[in-house]
Amino acid sequence: MLQTSAISDVRTRISAIRPAGAGVSILSMPCPKIAAAAKPGNFVNIKINAADQPLLRRPFCIHNVQGDIIDVMVKNVGRGTALLCEASCGESLLVLGPLGNSFGTGTGDFDTALLVSGGIGTAPMLFLEKTLAAAGIPFHHLVGGRSRSDLLTTSLSNVSTATDDGSEGFHGNVVQLLEKYLTEQTDAGRVKVFACGPNPMLKALASFCRARAFPCELSLESIMGCGVGICYGCMVELSNADGEKESILLCREGPVIDGNRFTT
Ligand SMILES: Cc1cc2nc3c(=O)[nH]c(=O)nc-3n(C[C@H](O)[C@H](O)[C@H](O)COP(=O)(O)OP(=O)(O)OC[C@H]3O[C@@H](n4cnc5c(N)ncnc54)[C@H](O)[C@@H]3O)c2cc1C
């Protein structure tokens, strides 16, 4: 659940920007309070400029935390993300966070963490990897993309890749790669899957994990406004424990959800 007491709204400046692939940039910014409170899976909601367009903040997963600095990985898909990707060091931003819930890494019910991501869904996986590594939990990344240029594997360790067109790694999708990995890695013990990516990928993955009774957590995306449960802009429909449909506010009860709830 959202820890509202730890949320800060920070005026900061971009301290570094580096390209991470086609149309993707990683932005660093000092946000000491957010960095201190952040957990993997949390996100920030960024007011990109002082103008009234874009009016609303834009949500981004926390990609990395290094001391007082947080990084976000941004894919240029529209007006707000274009402004961020084309920004310069020193530009001012308002950053609200850390928001949302986080991945469940400390549950002790698994031996190996499998971090499955597709496209820009790889954004939260570096922070998750670092948290798992610090806790001594074995992990492996399975990263998918349509082709080589969509694979965002910079800075990750223990990575296998899959591309739809076969231009790098396994020729196929990342769920098929997971199946292959599990066939070959017979010493993985009890696995838990942590995933982020496009909804069709997450649906296929959730179904795969349900069939094998693997614990599985998914980080979802939706159109989002305030990020703190006021505007009701990020309502998504999930299944409850009885298989009935129920709506949640993704900003407060997500973005991380139990894969068993993602059935539609
Ligand atoms: C919890 C959360 C975490 C996210 N983390 C990341 C991240 O780490 N990196 C990243 O690049 N993106 C992330 N996104 C998606 C990102 O917020 C959107 O791409 C961004 O808000 C689009 O803004 P824009 O002004 O560029 O696009 P707009 O010009 O507003 O719209 C362009 C296109 O993007 C779609 N879009 C708008 N908002 C969203 C949204 N929230 N989610 C999905 N599609 C959207 C629109 O429908 C339209 O098709 C995240 C979204 C959520 C909800």
Short mmCIF file of C-alpha atoms and ligand atoms in Angstrom, two decimals:
data_model
loop_
_atom_site.label_atom_id
_atom_site.label_comp_id
_atom_site.label_asym_id
_atom_site.label_seq_id
_atom_site.Cartn_x
_atom_site.Cartn_y
_atom_site.Cartn_z
CA MET A 1 0.00 0.00 0.00
CA LEU A 2 1.04 3.59 -0.60
CA GLN A 3 3.23 5.04 2.18
CA THR A 4 1.97 8.62 1.95
CA SER A 5 4.16 9.81 4.84
CA ALA A 6 7.29 9.15 2.77
CA ILE A 7 6.15 11.11 -0.30
CA SER A 8 7.99 14.33 -1.18
CA ASP A 9 7.44 16.87 -3.94
CA VAL A 10 10.94 17.98 -4.88
CA ARG A 11 12.07 20.85 -7.09
CA THR A 12 15.25 19.57 -8.72
CA ARG A 13 17.43 19.92 -11.81
CA ILE A 14 18.52 17.32 -14.33
CA SER A 15 22.13 16.46 -13.50
CA ALA A 16 22.85 14.03 -16.33
CA ILE A 17 21.17 12.70 -19.47
CA ARG A 18 22.40 9.75 -21.48
CA PRO A 19 20.93 7.88 -24.44
CA ALA A 20 19.94 4.27 -23.73
CA GLY A 21 18.67 3.12 -27.12
CA ALA A 22 16.42 4.25 -29.93
CA GLY A 23 14.20 7.04 -28.59
CA VAL A 24 15.09 6.27 -24.96
CA SER A 25 17.05 8.46 -22.51
CA ILE A 26 18.11 8.02 -18.90
CA LEU A 27 17.77 11.19 -16.80
CA SER A 28 19.50 11.61 -13.43
CA MET A 29 18.38 14.11 -10.81
CA PRO A 30 19.22 14.74 -7.17
CA CYS A 31 16.18 13.92 -4.99
CA PRO A 32 17.61 12.95 -1.57
CA LYS A 33 14.28 12.33 0.21
CA ILE A 34 12.83 10.29 -2.65
CA ALA A 35 16.08 8.32 -3.04
CA ALA A 36 16.11 7.49 0.67
CA ALA A 37 12.51 6.22 0.70
CA ALA A 38 12.37 4.50 -2.71
CA LYS A 39 11.82 0.78 -3.18
CA PRO A 40 11.98 -1.14 -6.47
CA GLY A 41 8.66 -0.87 -8.30
CA ASN A 42 7.90 2.63 -6.98
CA PHE A 43 7.42 5.44 -9.47
CA VAL A 44 7.66 9.23 -9.56
CA ASN A 45 5.24 11.71 -11.15
CA ILE A 46 7.11 14.49 -12.94
CA LYS A 47 5.92 18.01 -13.86
CA ILE A 48 8.07 18.48 -16.89
CA ASN A 49 8.06 22.25 -17.28
CA ALA A 50 6.55 25.44 -15.89
CA ALA A 51 4.21 25.87 -18.88
CA ASP A 52 0.58 24.79 -18.83
CA GLN A 53 1.24 22.18 -21.57
CA PRO A 54 1.61 19.42 -20.77
CA LEU A 55 -0.64 20.28 -17.83
CA LEU A 56 -0.46 16.97 -16.01
CA ARG A 57 2.57 15.28 -14.55
CA ARG A 58 3.91 12.15 -16.26
CA PRO A 59 4.64 8.91 -14.31
CA PHE A 60 7.97 7.03 -14.58
CA CYS A 61 9.35 4.04 -12.69
CA ILE A 62 12.42 4.64 -10.58
CA HIS A 63 15.11 3.09 -12.76
CA ASN A 64 18.06 3.43 -10.39
CA VAL A 65 19.08 5.00 -7.08
CA GLN A 66 22.68 6.01 -6.42
CA GLY A 67 23.11 7.93 -3.17
CA ASP A 68 20.93 11.05 -3.43
CA ILE A 69 20.40 10.64 -7.18
CA ILE A 70 17.45 8.92 -8.82
CA ASP A 71 17.37 7.93 -12.49
CA VAL A 72 14.36 7.52 -14.74
CA MET A 73 14.43 5.80 -18.14
CA VAL A 74 12.16 7.62 -20.58
CA LYS A 75 10.83 6.43 -23.94
CA ASN A 76 9.79 9.22 -26.29
CA VAL A 77 6.16 8.49 -27.18
CA GLY A 78 4.48 11.90 -27.06
CA ARG A 79 4.66 15.52 -26.03
CA GLY A 80 5.83 15.14 -22.42
CA THR A 81 8.33 12.37 -22.99
CA ALA A 82 9.74 14.22 -26.01
CA LEU A 83 10.38 17.27 -23.80
CA LEU A 84 12.19 15.06 -21.27
CA CYS A 85 14.25 13.22 -23.87
CA GLU A 86 15.26 16.51 -25.50
CA ALA A 87 15.93 18.34 -22.19
CA SER A 88 19.35 19.65 -21.17
CA CYS A 89 21.31 19.26 -17.95
CA GLY A 90 20.31 21.97 -15.47
CA GLU A 91 16.65 22.09 -16.52
CA SER A 92 14.22 22.30 -13.62
CA LEU A 93 11.63 19.59 -12.83
CA LEU A 94 9.09 18.95 -10.06
CA VAL A 95 9.31 15.34 -8.92
CA LEU A 96 6.66 13.74 -6.68
CA GLY A 97 7.53 10.41 -5.10
CA PRO A 98 8.18 7.72 -4.27
CA LEU A 99 4.67 6.65 -5.34
CA GLY A 100 2.85 3.34 -5.55
CA ASN A 101 3.69 -0.01 -4.04
CA SER A 102 6.83 -2.05 -4.63
CA PHE A 103 7.94 -5.53 -5.72
CA GLY A 104 7.84 -8.15 -2.95
CA THR A 105 11.48 -9.19 -2.69
CA GLY A 106 11.65 -10.12 0.98
CA THR A 107 9.02 -12.82 1.14
CA GLY A 108 11.46 -15.77 1.44
CA ASP A 109 9.16 -17.97 -0.67
CA PHE A 110 11.54 -18.29 -3.62
CA ASP A 111 15.17 -19.19 -4.37
CA THR A 112 15.65 -17.46 -7.73
CA ALA A 113 14.12 -14.23 -9.02
CA LEU A 114 13.35 -14.12 -12.73
CA LEU A 115 13.03 -10.54 -13.98
CA VAL A 116 11.04 -10.60 -17.21
CA SER A 117 10.66 -7.41 -19.20
CA GLY A 118 9.75 -6.13 -22.62
CA GLY A 119 10.62 -2.83 -24.29
CA ILE A 120 10.52 0.14 -21.90
CA GLY A 121 9.23 -2.32 -19.26
CA THR A 122 12.90 -2.94 -18.47
CA ALA A 123 12.94 0.50 -16.75
CA PRO A 124 12.30 -0.73 -13.15
CA MET A 125 14.52 -3.80 -13.43
CA LEU A 126 17.94 -2.29 -12.61
CA PHE A 127 16.76 -1.01 -9.20
CA LEU A 128 15.11 -4.40 -8.57
CA GLU A 129 18.30 -6.23 -9.56
CA LYS A 130 20.40 -4.11 -7.19
CA THR A 131 18.00 -4.74 -4.31
CA LEU A 132 18.02 -8.51 -4.93
CA ALA A 133 21.81 -8.58 -5.25
CA ALA A 134 22.21 -6.65 -1.97
CA ALA A 135 20.00 -9.26 -0.27
CA GLY A 136 22.04 -12.11 -1.77
CA ILE A 137 19.09 -13.41 -3.82
CA PRO A 138 20.06 -15.06 -7.15
CA PHE A 139 18.40 -13.39 -10.15
CA HIS A 140 18.30 -13.64 -13.92
CA HIS A 141 16.91 -11.16 -16.45
CA LEU A 142 14.90 -12.22 -19.48
CA VAL A 143 14.57 -9.17 -21.70
CA GLY A 144 12.47 -9.04 -24.86
CA GLY A 145 11.99 -6.64 -27.73
CA ARG A 146 10.78 -6.58 -31.28
CA SER A 147 14.36 -6.30 -32.53
CA ARG A 148 17.89 -5.62 -31.22
CA SER A 149 17.34 -1.84 -31.03
CA ASP A 150 14.41 -2.34 -28.58
CA LEU A 151 16.52 -4.26 -26.00
CA LEU A 152 17.30 -1.98 -23.05
CA THR A 153 19.91 -4.08 -21.27
CA THR A 154 22.43 -1.35 -20.37
CA SER A 155 23.89 -1.85 -16.85
CA LEU A 156 22.01 -5.13 -16.21
CA SER A 157 23.81 -8.33 -15.12
CA ASN A 158 22.83 -11.96 -15.84
CA VAL A 159 20.77 -11.24 -18.95
CA SER A 160 19.22 -13.44 -21.64
CA THR A 161 17.51 -11.69 -24.53
CA ALA A 162 14.76 -12.52 -27.00
CA THR A 163 13.76 -10.68 -30.16
CA ASP A 164 10.69 -11.19 -32.30
CA ASP A 165 12.78 -10.89 -35.48
CA GLY A 166 15.74 -12.96 -34.22
CA SER A 167 18.20 -10.06 -34.59
CA GLU A 168 19.64 -10.76 -31.11
CA GLY A 169 19.36 -13.62 -28.62
CA PHE A 170 16.50 -16.12 -28.70
CA HIS A 171 14.28 -15.89 -31.79
CA GLY A 172 10.80 -15.55 -30.30
CA ASN A 173 9.04 -13.79 -27.47
CA VAL A 174 10.20 -13.44 -23.89
CA VAL A 175 7.63 -15.92 -22.51
CA GLN A 176 8.98 -18.58 -24.88
CA LEU A 177 12.47 -17.64 -23.70
CA LEU A 178 11.35 -18.12 -20.08
CA GLU A 179 10.04 -21.59 -20.93
CA LYS A 180 13.38 -22.48 -22.56
CA TYR A 181 15.33 -21.06 -19.61
CA LEU A 182 13.34 -23.12 -17.10
CA THR A 183 13.91 -26.29 -19.15
CA GLU A 184 17.67 -25.69 -19.17
CA GLN A 185 18.15 -24.30 -15.61
CA THR A 186 17.18 -27.28 -13.52
CA ASP A 187 18.94 -25.90 -10.41
CA ALA A 188 16.92 -22.66 -10.13
CA GLY A 189 14.89 -24.04 -7.19
CA ARG A 190 11.65 -22.21 -6.39
CA VAL A 191 11.30 -19.31 -8.80
CA LYS A 192 9.39 -16.06 -8.54
CA VAL A 193 8.68 -13.96 -11.61
CA PHE A 194 8.81 -10.14 -11.54
CA ALA A 195 7.68 -8.50 -14.77
CA CYS A 196 7.00 -5.24 -16.57
CA GLY A 197 6.15 -4.68 -20.21
CA PRO A 198 3.31 -4.36 -22.69
CA ASN A 199 -0.05 -5.79 -21.58
CA PRO A 200 -0.17 -8.65 -24.15
CA MET A 201 3.22 -9.86 -22.88
CA LEU A 202 2.11 -9.56 -19.25
CA LYS A 203 -1.13 -11.45 -19.93
CA ALA A 204 0.73 -14.33 -21.61
CA LEU A 205 3.27 -14.37 -18.79
CA ALA A 206 0.62 -14.33 -16.05
CA SER A 207 -1.15 -17.24 -17.74
CA PHE A 208 2.18 -19.15 -18.04
CA CYS A 209 2.92 -18.60 -14.32
CA ARG A 210 -0.62 -19.53 -13.21
CA ALA A 211 -0.38 -22.84 -15.10
CA ARG A 212 2.82 -23.66 -13.18
CA ALA A 213 1.79 -22.10 -9.85
CA PHE A 214 4.79 -19.74 -9.92
CA PRO A 215 4.42 -16.60 -7.80
CA CYS A 216 4.37 -13.68 -10.23
CA GLU A 217 4.23 -9.92 -9.75
CA LEU A 218 3.48 -7.57 -12.63
CA SER A 219 4.12 -3.84 -12.85
CA LEU A 220 1.28 -2.38 -14.92
CA GLU A 221 0.87 0.92 -16.73
CA SER A 222 -2.23 3.00 -17.36
CA ILE A 223 -3.04 6.54 -18.27
CA MET A 224 -2.42 8.38 -15.00
CA GLY A 225 -3.07 11.86 -13.67
CA CYS A 226 -2.33 12.81 -10.07
CA GLY A 227 -0.48 9.62 -9.01
CA VAL A 228 -1.88 9.77 -5.46
CA GLY A 229 -5.45 8.49 -5.75
CA ILE A 230 -7.36 11.76 -6.11
CA CYS A 231 -8.24 12.05 -9.80
CA TYR A 232 -9.40 8.45 -10.41
CA GLY A 233 -7.67 8.58 -13.81
CA CYS A 234 -5.83 5.28 -13.47
CA MET A 235 -8.64 2.84 -12.74
CA VAL A 236 -7.89 -0.67 -14.04
CA GLU A 237 -10.05 -3.80 -13.86
CA LEU A 238 -8.54 -6.91 -12.29
CA SER A 239 -9.86 -10.22 -10.94
CA ASN A 240 -10.25 -10.72 -7.21
CA ALA A 241 -9.63 -13.96 -5.29
CA ASP A 242 -13.13 -15.22 -6.25
CA GLY A 243 -12.50 -14.57 -9.94
CA GLU A 244 -14.86 -11.57 -9.96
CA LYS A 245 -13.93 -8.30 -11.63
CA GLU A 246 -12.99 -5.39 -9.45
CA SER A 247 -11.51 -1.97 -10.20
CA ILE A 248 -8.44 -0.58 -8.50
CA LEU A 249 -6.61 2.72 -8.66
CA LEU A 250 -3.28 1.71 -10.10
CA CYS A 251 -1.42 4.63 -8.52
CA ARG A 252 -2.39 3.55 -4.98
CA GLU A 253 -2.89 -0.23 -5.13
CA GLY A 254 -0.28 -0.71 -7.89
CA PRO A 255 1.58 -0.39 -10.10
CA VAL A 256 2.72 -3.83 -8.88
CA ILE A 257 -0.06 -6.44 -8.77
CA ASP A 258 -0.28 -10.18 -8.17
CA GLY A 259 -0.18 -11.88 -11.59
CA ASN A 260 -3.14 -14.07 -10.59
CA ARG A 261 -5.32 -10.96 -10.77
CA PHE A 262 -4.41 -10.20 -14.40
CA THR A 263 -6.79 -12.48 -16.24
CA THR A 264 -8.60 -10.23 -18.73
C1 LIG B 1 3.23 3.68 -13.06
C2 LIG B 1 3.78 4.02 -14.42
C3 LIG B 1 5.14 3.92 -14.65
C4 LIG B 1 5.67 4.25 -15.91
N1 LIG B 1 7.01 4.15 -16.10
C5 LIG B 1 7.55 4.51 -17.27
C6 LIG B 1 8.97 4.48 -17.45
O1 LIG B 1 9.73 4.11 -16.55
N2 LIG B 1 9.46 4.91 -18.64
C7 LIG B 1 8.63 5.35 -19.65
O2 LIG B 1 9.15 5.75 -20.70
N3 LIG B 1 7.29 5.37 -19.51
C8 LIG B 1 6.74 4.98 -18.35
N4 LIG B 1 5.37 5.05 -18.19
C9 LIG B 1 4.54 5.54 -19.31
C10 LIG B 1 4.67 7.05 -19.40
O3 LIG B 1 4.16 7.64 -18.23
C11 LIG B 1 3.91 7.57 -20.64
O4 LIG B 1 4.56 7.10 -21.79
C12 LIG B 1 3.90 9.09 -20.63
O5 LIG B 1 3.08 9.56 -19.58
C13 LIG B 1 3.38 9.60 -21.95
O6 LIG B 1 3.43 11.02 -21.87
P1 LIG B 1 3.55 11.90 -23.19
O7 LIG B 1 3.17 13.30 -22.83
O8 LIG B 1 4.87 11.71 -23.85
O9 LIG B 1 2.49 11.22 -24.13
P2 LIG B 1 1.10 11.83 -24.62
O10 LIG B 1 1.40 12.85 -25.67
O11 LIG B 1 0.24 12.21 -23.47
O12 LIG B 1 0.49 10.52 -25.28
C14 LIG B 1 1.24 9.80 -26.28
C15 LIG B 1 0.81 8.34 -26.27
O13 LIG B 1 1.16 7.71 -25.00
C16 LIG B 1 0.00 7.16 -24.39
N5 LIG B 1 0.12 7.36 -22.93
C17 LIG B 1 -0.04 8.50 -22.25
N6 LIG B 1 0.12 8.31 -20.92
C18 LIG B 1 0.39 7.00 -20.77
C19 LIG B 1 0.65 6.17 -19.67
N7 LIG B 1 0.64 6.64 -18.40
N8 LIG B 1 0.93 4.88 -19.89
C20 LIG B 1 0.93 4.38 -21.13
N9 LIG B 1 0.68 5.11 -22.23
C21 LIG B 1 0.41 6.39 -22.05
C22 LIG B 1 -1.17 7.91 -24.98
O14 LIG B 1 -2.34 7.13 -24.96
C23 LIG B 1 -0.71 8.17 -26.41
O15 LIG B 1 -0.92 7.04 -27.21
C24 LIG B 1 4.81 4.70 -16.96
C25 LIG B 1 3.43 4.80 -16.71
C26 LIG B 1 2.93 4.45 -15.48
C27 LIG B 1 1.46 4.55 -15.22
#
